[in-house]
PDB file of C-alpha atoms in Angstrom:
ATOM      1  CA  MET A   1     -17.207 -20.274 -26.072  1.00 63.00           C
ATOM      2  CA  PRO A   2     -20.898 -19.693 -25.968  1.00 85.00           C
ATOM      3  CA  PHE A   3     -22.361 -19.863 -22.180  1.00 94.00           C
ATOM      4  CA  LYS A   4     -25.097 -22.735 -21.461  1.00 96.00           C
ATOM      5  CA  ARG A   5     -26.925 -20.509 -18.679  1.00 97.00           C
ATOM      6  CA  ASN A   6     -26.777 -16.892 -17.615  1.00 97.00           C
ATOM      7  CA  ILE A   7     -26.842 -17.053 -13.585  1.00 98.00           C
ATOM      8  CA  LEU A   8     -27.527 -13.706 -11.336  1.00 98.00           C
ATOM      9  CA  CYS A   9     -27.226 -12.771  -8.186  1.00 98.00           C
ATOM     10  CA  ILE A  10     -28.963  -9.715  -6.644  1.00 98.00           C
ATOM     11  CA  GLY A  11     -26.607  -8.634  -3.867  1.00 97.00           C
ATOM     12  CA  ALA A  12     -23.241  -8.605  -3.168  1.00 97.00           C
ATOM     13  CA  GLY A  13     -22.201  -8.840  -0.064  1.00 95.00           C
ATOM     14  CA  TYR A  14     -21.390 -11.831   2.339  1.00 94.00           C
ATOM     15  CA  VAL A  15     -23.750 -14.287   0.766  1.00 96.00           C
ATOM     16  CA  GLY A  16     -23.707 -12.870  -2.628  1.00 97.00           C
ATOM     17  CA  GLY A  17     -19.917 -12.013  -4.047  1.00 97.00           C
ATOM     18  CA  PRO A  18     -18.119 -15.424  -2.094  1.00 97.00           C
ATOM     19  CA  THR A  19     -21.161 -17.691  -3.858  1.00 97.00           C
ATOM     20  CA  MET A  20     -21.590 -16.187  -7.010  1.00 98.00           C
ATOM     21  CA  ALA A  21     -17.418 -16.682  -7.861  1.00 98.00           C
ATOM     22  CA  MET A  22     -17.363 -20.137  -6.039  1.00 97.00           C
ATOM     23  CA  ILE A  23     -20.245 -21.051  -8.765  1.00 98.00           C
ATOM     24  CA  ALA A  24     -18.705 -19.627 -11.549  1.00 98.00           C
ATOM     25  CA  PHE A  25     -15.518 -21.343 -10.684  1.00 97.00           C
ATOM     26  CA  LYS A  26     -17.573 -24.848 -10.280  1.00 97.00           C
ATOM     27  CA  CYS A  27     -19.623 -24.560 -13.592  1.00 97.00           C
ATOM     28  CA  PRO A  28     -17.658 -22.813 -15.925  1.00 96.00           C
ATOM     29  CA  GLN A  29     -19.790 -23.193 -18.875  1.00 97.00           C
ATOM     30  CA  TYR A  30     -22.017 -20.376 -16.927  1.00 97.00           C
ATOM     31  CA  LYS A  31     -22.283 -16.860 -16.787  1.00 98.00           C
ATOM     32  CA  VAL A  32     -22.488 -15.467 -13.578  1.00 98.00           C
ATOM     33  CA  THR A  33     -22.892 -11.870 -13.062  1.00 98.00           C
ATOM     34  CA  VAL A  34     -23.550 -10.147  -9.363  1.00 98.00           C
ATOM     35  CA  VAL A  35     -25.524  -7.091  -9.232  1.00 98.00           C
ATOM     36  CA  ASP A  36     -25.729  -4.549  -6.121  1.00 97.00           C
ATOM     37  CA  ILE A  37     -27.664  -0.853  -5.765  1.00 96.00           C
ATOM     38  CA  ASN A  38     -24.171   0.400  -3.838  1.00 97.00           C
ATOM     39  CA  PRO A  39     -21.613   1.333  -6.436  1.00 98.00           C
ATOM     40  CA  GLU A  40     -19.001   1.767  -4.296  1.00 97.00           C
ATOM     41  CA  ARG A  41     -19.201  -2.201  -3.384  1.00 97.00           C
ATOM     42  CA  ILE A  42     -19.446  -2.907  -7.083  1.00 98.00           C
ATOM     43  CA  ALA A  43     -16.566  -0.793  -7.467  1.00 98.00           C
ATOM     44  CA  ARG A  44     -14.464  -2.702  -4.821  1.00 98.00           C
ATOM     45  CA  TRP A  45     -15.564  -6.305  -6.390  1.00 98.00           C
ATOM     46  CA  ASN A  46     -13.979  -4.890  -9.668  1.00 97.00           C
ATOM     47  CA  SER A  47     -11.093  -3.619  -8.057  1.00 96.00           C
ATOM     48  CA  ASP A  48      -8.059  -5.231  -6.397  1.00 92.00           C
ATOM     49  CA  ASN A  49      -9.086  -4.125  -2.553  1.00 95.00           C
ATOM     50  CA  LEU A  50     -12.400  -6.559  -2.416  1.00 97.00           C
ATOM     51  CA  PRO A  51     -15.435  -5.342  -0.056  1.00 96.00           C
ATOM     52  CA  ILE A  52     -14.856  -8.131   2.208  1.00 95.00           C
ATOM     53  CA  TYR A  53     -11.932 -10.748   2.933  1.00 95.00           C
ATOM     54  CA  GLU A  54     -11.921 -14.490   3.196  1.00 95.00           C
ATOM     55  CA  PRO A  55      -8.842 -16.468   2.112  1.00 96.00           C
ATOM     56  CA  GLY A  56      -7.893 -16.863  -0.940  1.00 96.00           C
ATOM     57  CA  LEU A  57     -11.359 -15.132  -2.740  1.00 97.00           C
ATOM     58  CA  GLU A  58      -9.515 -12.498  -4.126  1.00 97.00           C
ATOM     59  CA  ASN A  59      -7.876 -14.603  -6.481  1.00 97.00           C
ATOM     60  CA  LEU A  60     -11.076 -16.522  -7.205  1.00 97.00           C
ATOM     61  CA  VAL A  61     -12.263 -13.548  -7.965  1.00 98.00           C
ATOM     62  CA  LYS A  62      -9.586 -12.541 -10.276  1.00 97.00           C
ATOM     63  CA  LYS A  63      -9.649 -15.532 -12.299  1.00 97.00           C
ATOM     64  CA  ASN A  64     -13.119 -16.136 -12.856  1.00 97.00           C
ATOM     65  CA  VAL A  65     -13.269 -11.888 -13.891  1.00 97.00           C
ATOM     66  CA  ASP A  66     -10.597 -12.587 -15.993  1.00 97.00           C
ATOM     67  CA  ALA A  67     -11.327 -15.274 -17.872  1.00 96.00           C
ATOM     68  CA  GLY A  68     -15.275 -13.346 -18.138  1.00 96.00           C
ATOM     69  CA  ARG A  69     -17.498 -15.927 -16.389  1.00 97.00           C
ATOM     70  CA  LEU A  70     -17.872 -13.744 -13.119  1.00 98.00           C
ATOM     71  CA  SER A  71     -18.903  -9.965 -13.797  1.00 98.00           C
ATOM     72  CA  PHE A  72     -20.349  -7.222 -10.717  1.00 98.00           C
ATOM     73  CA  THR A  73     -22.698  -4.744 -12.307  1.00 98.00           C
ATOM     74  CA  THR A  74     -25.053  -1.810 -10.481  1.00 98.00           C
ATOM     75  CA  ASP A  75     -27.397  -2.300 -13.877  1.00 98.00           C
ATOM     76  CA  LEU A  76     -30.172  -4.360 -12.962  1.00 97.00           C
ATOM     77  CA  ALA A  77     -32.790  -4.361 -15.578  1.00 97.00           C
ATOM     78  CA  THR A  78     -30.274  -5.420 -17.883  1.00 97.00           C
ATOM     79  CA  ALA A  79     -28.551  -8.397 -15.801  1.00 97.00           C
ATOM     80  CA  VAL A  80     -32.612  -9.642 -15.659  1.00 97.00           C
ATOM     81  CA  ALA A  81     -33.197  -9.106 -18.929  1.00 97.00           C
ATOM     82  CA  SER A  82     -30.481 -11.705 -20.010  1.00 95.00           C
ATOM     83  CA  ALA A  83     -30.335 -13.899 -16.539  1.00 98.00           C
ATOM     84  CA  ASP A  84     -31.971 -17.316 -17.255  1.00 97.00           C
ATOM     85  CA  ALA A  85     -32.033 -18.292 -13.241  1.00 97.00           C
ATOM     86  CA  VAL A  86     -31.600 -15.482 -10.077  1.00 98.00           C
ATOM     87  CA  PHE A  87     -30.890 -15.867  -6.869  1.00 97.00           C
ATOM     88  CA  ILE A  88     -31.596 -13.407  -4.359  1.00 96.00           C
ATOM     89  CA  ALA A  89     -28.914 -12.518  -1.664  1.00 96.00           C
ATOM     90  CA  VAL A  90     -29.984  -9.447   0.651  1.00 91.00           C
ATOM     91  CA  GLY A  91     -30.233  -8.577   3.897  1.00 84.00           C
ATOM     92  CA  THR A  92     -33.664 -10.172   5.815  1.00 79.00           C
ATOM     93  CA  PRO A  93     -34.768  -7.798   8.124  1.00 78.00           C
ATOM     94  CA  SER A  94     -35.166  -8.637  11.889  1.00 77.00           C
ATOM     95  CA  ARG A  95     -38.102  -9.064  13.273  1.00 76.00           C
ATOM     96  CA  ARG A  96     -39.584  -6.195  16.079  1.00 73.00           C
ATOM     97  CA  GLY A  97     -41.384  -7.249  18.782  1.00 61.00           C
TER      98      GLY A  97
END
């Protein structure tokens, strides 16, 4: 089944990963990709040892990845080129002073 939209999230941390897993679950007509510059973090999202723990998250991620609705990558250029919408979920620096 072709997807209606390609959704991209830049940032695979505590916000990006779980949020995109839920979007992929609730919106199966969308292809969701999560990209991050940290290859170790992406490797963990693509394994059975996720980088964060939330109850039920492992099963949710696995179900979406297996269905082809969710993927994790470090290839920003390819992900951006095919994206219809982009979410940015990166750390916000704290203000000094």
